[in-house]
Amino acid sequence: METQNKIRIAIQTKGRLNEDSIKMLEEAGIYLVKGKRQLVSSAKNFPLEVLFLRDDDIPQTVADGMADIGIVGLNEVMEKKEEVDIIQYLGFSKCRLSLAIPKSESYEDVSYFSGKKIATSYPVILKDFLKEKNIDAEIHEISGSVEIAPGIGLADAIFDIVSSGSTLVSNRLKEVEVVTPSEAVLVATPGLSDEKKALLEEMLFRIESAERAKGKKYILLNAPEEKVEEISNMLPGMKSPTVMPLAEEGWVSLHSVIDENVFWEIIGKLKAAGAQGILSIPIEKMIM
Ligand code: ATP
Ligand code: MG
């Protein structure tokens, strides 16, 4: 009998969320046992069970408590209106839900949509938006290939996910209203037991430590002693940089953690100030 406490997570079987969800768990040091095509899996080194589902089914599965937590697009959470707690915004699968119309149409404001037929896979979010804007339009629900609807005369406009906008362009459409941004979120069943809450906290702690390290570099450089202050001021590190004497008289080694972007911005200035042997090392985890 399995008596050990476990937490169960629902993630997408395949699709845009799947890989990044698994990657996020791995960055948190949680590795899944079986291939991702299995319906149920578990983690090798964490009391975690994994349920692979279509993203449409994740909000309800979590709301019902069949899964304790889940990774799903905010768009699906908003559409399904299931009772789940949004625990964390995860920063991947970023997109937006927008209204788009044929490129050739002229557009002034949202009143354009009065009396129009709008194709979408997100009727609930669209209905809420139209109601808020006091627009009476016809919603035509279709489950896929929404973007071709205007071209084949099935609708006047669409309401769909947009990220780069290239799908719109290739279907001669233009985005005219952004209704809501979306990204992957970690959701949880309301009222988790204390044991499961503790496991969730542990996962969040690990995820945040890996997240914090992203884009950060550990910088080492050698500098003449009299330049330490000038160079330190260029390095907006976590705390003041570590300064260590070198065997060569008058020289020190400086260590600090900085944003990769900042590194590229200040590299010229560092060299001009006399820094030598500059090393930039990736950081895996950062615990504050
Ligand atoms: P399923 O078979 O699981 O129902 P699906 O076809 O409904 O999958 P996907 O296309 O895999 O869904 O997209 C999953 C989620 O990824 C979307 O709900 C949305 O949150 C996000 N997403 C979709 N398209 C994009 C995009 N172009 N860029 C970024 N994120 C996106
Ligand atoms: Mg889906």
PDB file of N, CA and C in Angstrom, residues 187-240:
ATOM      1  N   VAL A 187      -2.326  26.246 -11.592  1.00  0.00           N
ATOM      2  CA  VAL A 187      -3.590  26.360 -10.861  1.00  0.00           C
ATOM      3  C   VAL A 187      -3.679  25.240  -9.824  1.00  0.00           C
ATOM      4  N   ALA A 188      -4.501  25.460  -8.806  1.00  0.00           N
ATOM      5  CA  ALA A 188      -4.647  24.450  -7.763  1.00  0.00           C
ATOM      6  C   ALA A 188      -6.112  24.324  -7.354  1.00  0.00           C
ATOM      7  N   THR A 189      -6.453  23.150  -6.848  1.00  0.00           N
ATOM      8  CA  THR A 189      -7.766  22.913  -6.267  1.00  0.00           C
ATOM      9  C   THR A 189      -7.910  23.811  -5.040  1.00  0.00           C
ATOM     10  N   PRO A 190      -9.018  24.535  -4.913  1.00  0.00           N
ATOM     11  CA  PRO A 190      -9.187  25.324  -3.694  1.00  0.00           C
ATOM     12  C   PRO A 190      -9.248  24.397  -2.474  1.00  0.00           C
ATOM     13  N   GLY A 191      -8.596  24.823  -1.404  1.00  0.00           N
ATOM     14  CA  GLY A 191      -8.667  24.055  -0.163  1.00  0.00           C
ATOM     15  C   GLY A 191      -7.859  22.760  -0.156  1.00  0.00           C
ATOM     16  N   LEU A 192      -6.641  22.794  -0.677  1.00  0.00           N
ATOM     17  CA  LEU A 192      -5.761  21.625  -0.608  1.00  0.00           C
ATOM     18  C   LEU A 192      -5.457  21.279   0.847  1.00  0.00           C
ATOM     19  N   SER A 193      -5.213  19.997   1.112  1.00  0.00           N
ATOM     20  CA  SER A 193      -4.838  19.594   2.474  1.00  0.00           C
ATOM     21  C   SER A 193      -3.482  20.196   2.841  1.00  0.00           C
ATOM     22  N   ASP A 194      -3.193  20.271   4.114  1.00  0.00           N
ATOM     23  CA  ASP A 194      -1.928  20.855   4.571  1.00  0.00           C
ATOM     24  C   ASP A 194      -0.735  20.104   3.997  1.00  0.00           C
ATOM     25  N   GLU A 195      -0.853  18.780   3.913  1.00  0.00           N
ATOM     26  CA  GLU A 195       0.250  17.972   3.369  1.00  0.00           C
ATOM     27  C   GLU A 195       0.505  18.334   1.910  1.00  0.00           C
ATOM     28  N   LYS A 196      -0.568  18.453   1.151  1.00  0.00           N
ATOM     29  CA  LYS A 196      -0.411  18.795  -0.267  1.00  0.00           C
ATOM     30  C   LYS A 196       0.068  20.228  -0.444  1.00  0.00           C
ATOM     31  N   LYS A 197      -0.416  21.095   0.443  1.00  0.00           N
ATOM     32  CA  LYS A 197       0.062  22.492   0.395  1.00  0.00           C
ATOM     33  C   LYS A 197       1.568  22.543   0.598  1.00  0.00           C
ATOM     34  N   ALA A 198       2.051  21.726   1.525  1.00  0.00           N
ATOM     35  CA  ALA A 198       3.487  21.714   1.815  1.00  0.00           C
ATOM     36  C   ALA A 198       4.278  21.236   0.591  1.00  0.00           C
ATOM     37  N   LEU A 199       3.748  20.235  -0.106  1.00  0.00           N
ATOM     38  CA  LEU A 199       4.419  19.760  -1.324  1.00  0.00           C
ATOM     39  C   LEU A 199       4.390  20.823  -2.421  1.00  0.00           C
ATOM     40  N   LEU A 200       3.249  21.508  -2.517  1.00  0.00           N
ATOM     41  CA  LEU A 200       3.134  22.589  -3.498  1.00  0.00           C
ATOM     42  C   LEU A 200       4.145  23.694  -3.189  1.00  0.00           C
ATOM     43  N   GLU A 201       4.257  24.052  -1.915  1.00  0.00           N
ATOM     44  CA  GLU A 201       5.224  25.084  -1.506  1.00  0.00           C
ATOM     45  C   GLU A 201       6.637  24.683  -1.890  1.00  0.00           C
ATOM     46  N   GLU A 202       6.962  23.419  -1.665  1.00  0.00           N
ATOM     47  CA  GLU A 202       8.286  22.913  -2.007  1.00  0.00           C
ATOM     48  C   GLU A 202       8.535  23.028  -3.519  1.00  0.00           C
ATOM     49  N   MET A 203       7.520  22.682  -4.314  1.00  0.00           N
ATOM     50  CA  MET A 203       7.653  22.800  -5.767  1.00  0.00           C
ATOM     51  C   MET A 203       7.825  24.254  -6.175  1.00  0.00           C
ATOM     52  N   LEU A 204       7.024  25.126  -5.571  1.00  0.00           N
ATOM     53  CA  LEU A 204       7.102  26.550  -5.914  1.00  0.00           C
ATOM     54  C   LEU A 204       8.466  27.132  -5.569  1.00  0.00           C
ATOM     55  N   PHE A 205       8.983  26.714  -4.426  1.00  0.00           N
ATOM     56  CA  PHE A 205      10.296  27.171  -4.000  1.00  0.00           C
ATOM     57  C   PHE A 205      11.355  26.789  -5.037  1.00  0.00           C
ATOM     58  N   ARG A 206      11.274  25.543  -5.509  1.00  0.00           N
ATOM     59  CA  ARG A 206      12.238  25.070  -6.502  1.00  0.00           C
ATOM     60  C   ARG A 206      12.074  25.794  -7.836  1.00  0.00           C
ATOM     61  N   ILE A 207      10.804  25.964  -8.244  1.00  0.00           N
ATOM     62  CA  ILE A 207      10.531  26.636  -9.522  1.00  0.00           C
ATOM     63  C   ILE A 207      11.054  28.071  -9.470  1.00  0.00           C
ATOM     64  N   GLU A 208      10.789  28.740  -8.356  1.00  0.00           N
ATOM     65  CA  GLU A 208      11.229  30.132  -8.228  1.00  0.00           C
ATOM     66  C   GLU A 208      12.750  30.259  -8.216  1.00  0.00           C
ATOM     67  N   SER A 209      13.413  29.290  -7.580  1.00  0.00           N
ATOM     68  CA  SER A 209      14.881  29.334  -7.533  1.00  0.00           C
ATOM     69  C   SER A 209      15.470  29.196  -8.932  1.00  0.00           C
ATOM     70  N   ALA A 210      14.870  28.327  -9.735  1.00  0.00           N
ATOM     71  CA  ALA A 210      15.351  28.135 -11.105  1.00  0.00           C
ATOM     72  C   ALA A 210      14.999  29.357 -11.951  1.00  0.00           C
ATOM     73  N   GLU A 211      13.797  29.884 -11.711  1.00  0.00           N
ATOM     74  CA  GLU A 211      13.323  31.050 -12.472  1.00  0.00           C
ATOM     75  C   GLU A 211      14.212  32.266 -12.226  1.00  0.00           C
ATOM     76  N   ARG A 212      14.557  32.454 -10.962  1.00  0.00           N
ATOM     77  CA  ARG A 212      15.362  33.600 -10.569  1.00  0.00           C
ATOM     78  C   ARG A 212      16.734  33.569 -11.243  1.00  0.00           C
ATOM     79  N   ALA A 213      17.241  32.359 -11.468  1.00  0.00           N
ATOM     80  CA  ALA A 213      18.583  32.222 -12.046  1.00  0.00           C
ATOM     81  C   ALA A 213      18.581  32.482 -13.552  1.00  0.00           C
ATOM     82  N   LYS A 214      17.401  32.465 -14.170  1.00  0.00           N
ATOM     83  CA  LYS A 214      17.332  32.624 -15.624  1.00  0.00           C
ATOM     84  C   LYS A 214      17.837  33.993 -16.051  1.00  0.00           C
ATOM     85  N   GLY A 215      18.704  33.995 -17.044  1.00  0.00           N
ATOM     86  CA  GLY A 215      19.221  35.258 -17.563  1.00  0.00           C
ATOM     87  C   GLY A 215      20.262  35.882 -16.660  1.00  0.00           C
ATOM     88  N   LYS A 216      20.603  35.178 -15.567  1.00  0.00           N
ATOM     89  CA  LYS A 216      21.622  35.706 -14.658  1.00  0.00           C
ATOM     90  C   LYS A 216      22.959  35.013 -14.924  1.00  0.00           C
ATOM     91  N   LYS A 217      24.035  35.768 -14.786  1.00  0.00           N
ATOM     92  CA  LYS A 217      25.375  35.212 -14.970  1.00  0.00           C
ATOM     93  C   LYS A 217      26.242  35.502 -13.753  1.00  0.00           C
ATOM     94  N   TYR A 218      27.105  34.554 -13.485  1.00  0.00           N
ATOM     95  CA  TYR A 218      28.105  34.776 -12.449  1.00  0.00           C
ATOM     96  C   TYR A 218      29.337  35.331 -13.154  1.00  0.00           C
ATOM     97  N   ILE A 219      29.736  36.530 -12.765  1.00  0.00           N
ATOM     98  CA  ILE A 219      30.842  37.217 -13.444  1.00  0.00           C
ATOM     99  C   ILE A 219      32.094  37.205 -12.575  1.00  0.00           C
ATOM    100  N   LEU A 220      33.197  36.840 -13.175  1.00  0.00           N
ATOM    101  CA  LEU A 220      34.496  36.941 -12.491  1.00  0.00           C
ATOM    102  C   LEU A 220      35.405  37.806 -13.350  1.00  0.00           C
ATOM    103  N   LEU A 221      36.151  38.662 -12.722  1.00  0.00           N
ATOM    104  CA  LEU A 221      37.120  39.448 -13.499  1.00  0.00           C
ATOM    105  C   LEU A 221      38.279  39.862 -12.603  1.00  0.00           C
ATOM    106  N   ASN A 222      39.394  40.145 -13.244  1.00  0.00           N
ATOM    107  CA  ASN A 222      40.555  40.661 -12.526  1.00  0.00           C
ATOM    108  C   ASN A 222      40.660  42.162 -12.761  1.00  0.00           C
ATOM    109  N   ALA A 223      41.062  42.877 -11.724  1.00  0.00           N
ATOM    110  CA  ALA A 223      41.150  44.332 -11.860  1.00  0.00           C
ATOM    111  C   ALA A 223      42.239  44.886 -10.953  1.00  0.00           C
ATOM    112  N   PRO A 224      42.811  46.011 -11.355  1.00  0.00           N
ATOM    113  CA  PRO A 224      43.766  46.677 -10.461  1.00  0.00           C
ATOM    114  C   PRO A 224      43.021  47.149  -9.212  1.00  0.00           C
ATOM    115  N   GLU A 225      43.672  47.035  -8.078  1.00  0.00           N
ATOM    116  CA  GLU A 225      43.036  47.345  -6.797  1.00  0.00           C
ATOM    117  C   GLU A 225      42.385  48.729  -6.764  1.00  0.00           C
ATOM    118  N   GLU A 226      43.074  49.709  -7.356  1.00  0.00           N
ATOM    119  CA  GLU A 226      42.554  51.083  -7.271  1.00  0.00           C
ATOM    120  C   GLU A 226      41.291  51.290  -8.127  1.00  0.00           C
ATOM    121  N   LYS A 227      40.972  50.291  -8.932  1.00  0.00           N
ATOM    122  CA  LYS A 227      39.770  50.422  -9.785  1.00  0.00           C
ATOM    123  C   LYS A 227      38.553  49.699  -9.200  1.00  0.00           C
ATOM    124  N   VAL A 228      38.753  49.060  -8.050  1.00  0.00           N
ATOM    125  CA  VAL A 228      37.689  48.220  -7.485  1.00  0.00           C
ATOM    126  C   VAL A 228      36.382  48.993  -7.305  1.00  0.00           C
ATOM    127  N   GLU A 229      36.476  50.200  -6.766  1.00  0.00           N
ATOM    128  CA  GLU A 229      35.249  50.937  -6.498  1.00  0.00           C
ATOM    129  C   GLU A 229      34.531  51.304  -7.794  1.00  0.00           C
ATOM    130  N   GLU A 230      35.301  51.810  -8.755  1.00  0.00           N
ATOM    131  CA  GLU A 230      34.724  52.198 -10.043  1.00  0.00           C
ATOM    132  C   GLU A 230      34.016  51.003 -10.694  1.00  0.00           C
ATOM    133  N   ILE A 231      34.693  49.858 -10.689  1.00  0.00           N
ATOM    134  CA  ILE A 231      34.125  48.662 -11.322  1.00  0.00           C
ATOM    135  C   ILE A 231      32.930  48.124 -10.519  1.00  0.00           C
ATOM    136  N   SER A 232      33.045  48.130  -9.214  1.00  0.00           N
ATOM    137  CA  SER A 232      31.929  47.662  -8.372  1.00  0.00           C
ATOM    138  C   SER A 232      30.659  48.440  -8.663  1.00  0.00           C
ATOM    139  N   ASN A 233      30.825  49.738  -8.893  1.00  0.00           N
ATOM    140  CA  ASN A 233      29.656  50.572  -9.161  1.00  0.00           C
ATOM    141  C   ASN A 233      28.972  50.213 -10.478  1.00  0.00           C
ATOM    142  N   MET A 234      29.712  49.561 -11.363  1.00  0.00           N
ATOM    143  CA  MET A 234      29.118  49.153 -12.646  1.00  0.00           C
ATOM    144  C   MET A 234      28.359  47.837 -12.524  1.00  0.00           C
ATOM    145  N   LEU A 235      28.608  47.099 -11.435  1.00  0.00           N
ATOM    146  CA  LEU A 235      28.041  45.764 -11.280  1.00  0.00           C
ATOM    147  C   LEU A 235      26.870  45.774 -10.300  1.00  0.00           C
ATOM    148  N   PRO A 236      25.649  45.883 -10.821  1.00  0.00           N
ATOM    149  CA  PRO A 236      24.506  45.913  -9.909  1.00  0.00           C
ATOM    150  C   PRO A 236      24.170  44.499  -9.411  1.00  0.00           C
ATOM    151  N   GLY A 237      24.998  43.971  -8.552  1.00  0.00           N
ATOM    152  CA  GLY A 237      24.860  42.570  -8.123  1.00  0.00           C
ATOM    153  C   GLY A 237      23.821  42.372  -7.050  1.00  0.00           C
ATOM    154  N   MET A 238      23.709  41.158  -6.562  1.00  0.00           N
ATOM    155  CA  MET A 238      22.763  40.840  -5.504  1.00  0.00           C
ATOM    156  C   MET A 238      23.127  41.621  -4.252  1.00  0.00           C
ATOM    157  N   LYS A 239      24.405  41.526  -3.890  1.00  0.00           N
ATOM    158  CA  LYS A 239      24.933  42.340  -2.796  1.00  0.00           C
ATOM    159  C   LYS A 239      26.179  42.995  -3.387  1.00  0.00           C
ATOM    160  N   SER A 240      27.042  43.555  -2.562  1.00  0.00           N
ATOM    161  CA  SER A 240      28.261  44.110  -3.140  1.00  0.00           C
ATOM    162  C   SER A 240      29.111  42.945  -3.640  1.00  0.00           C
TER     163      SER A 240
END
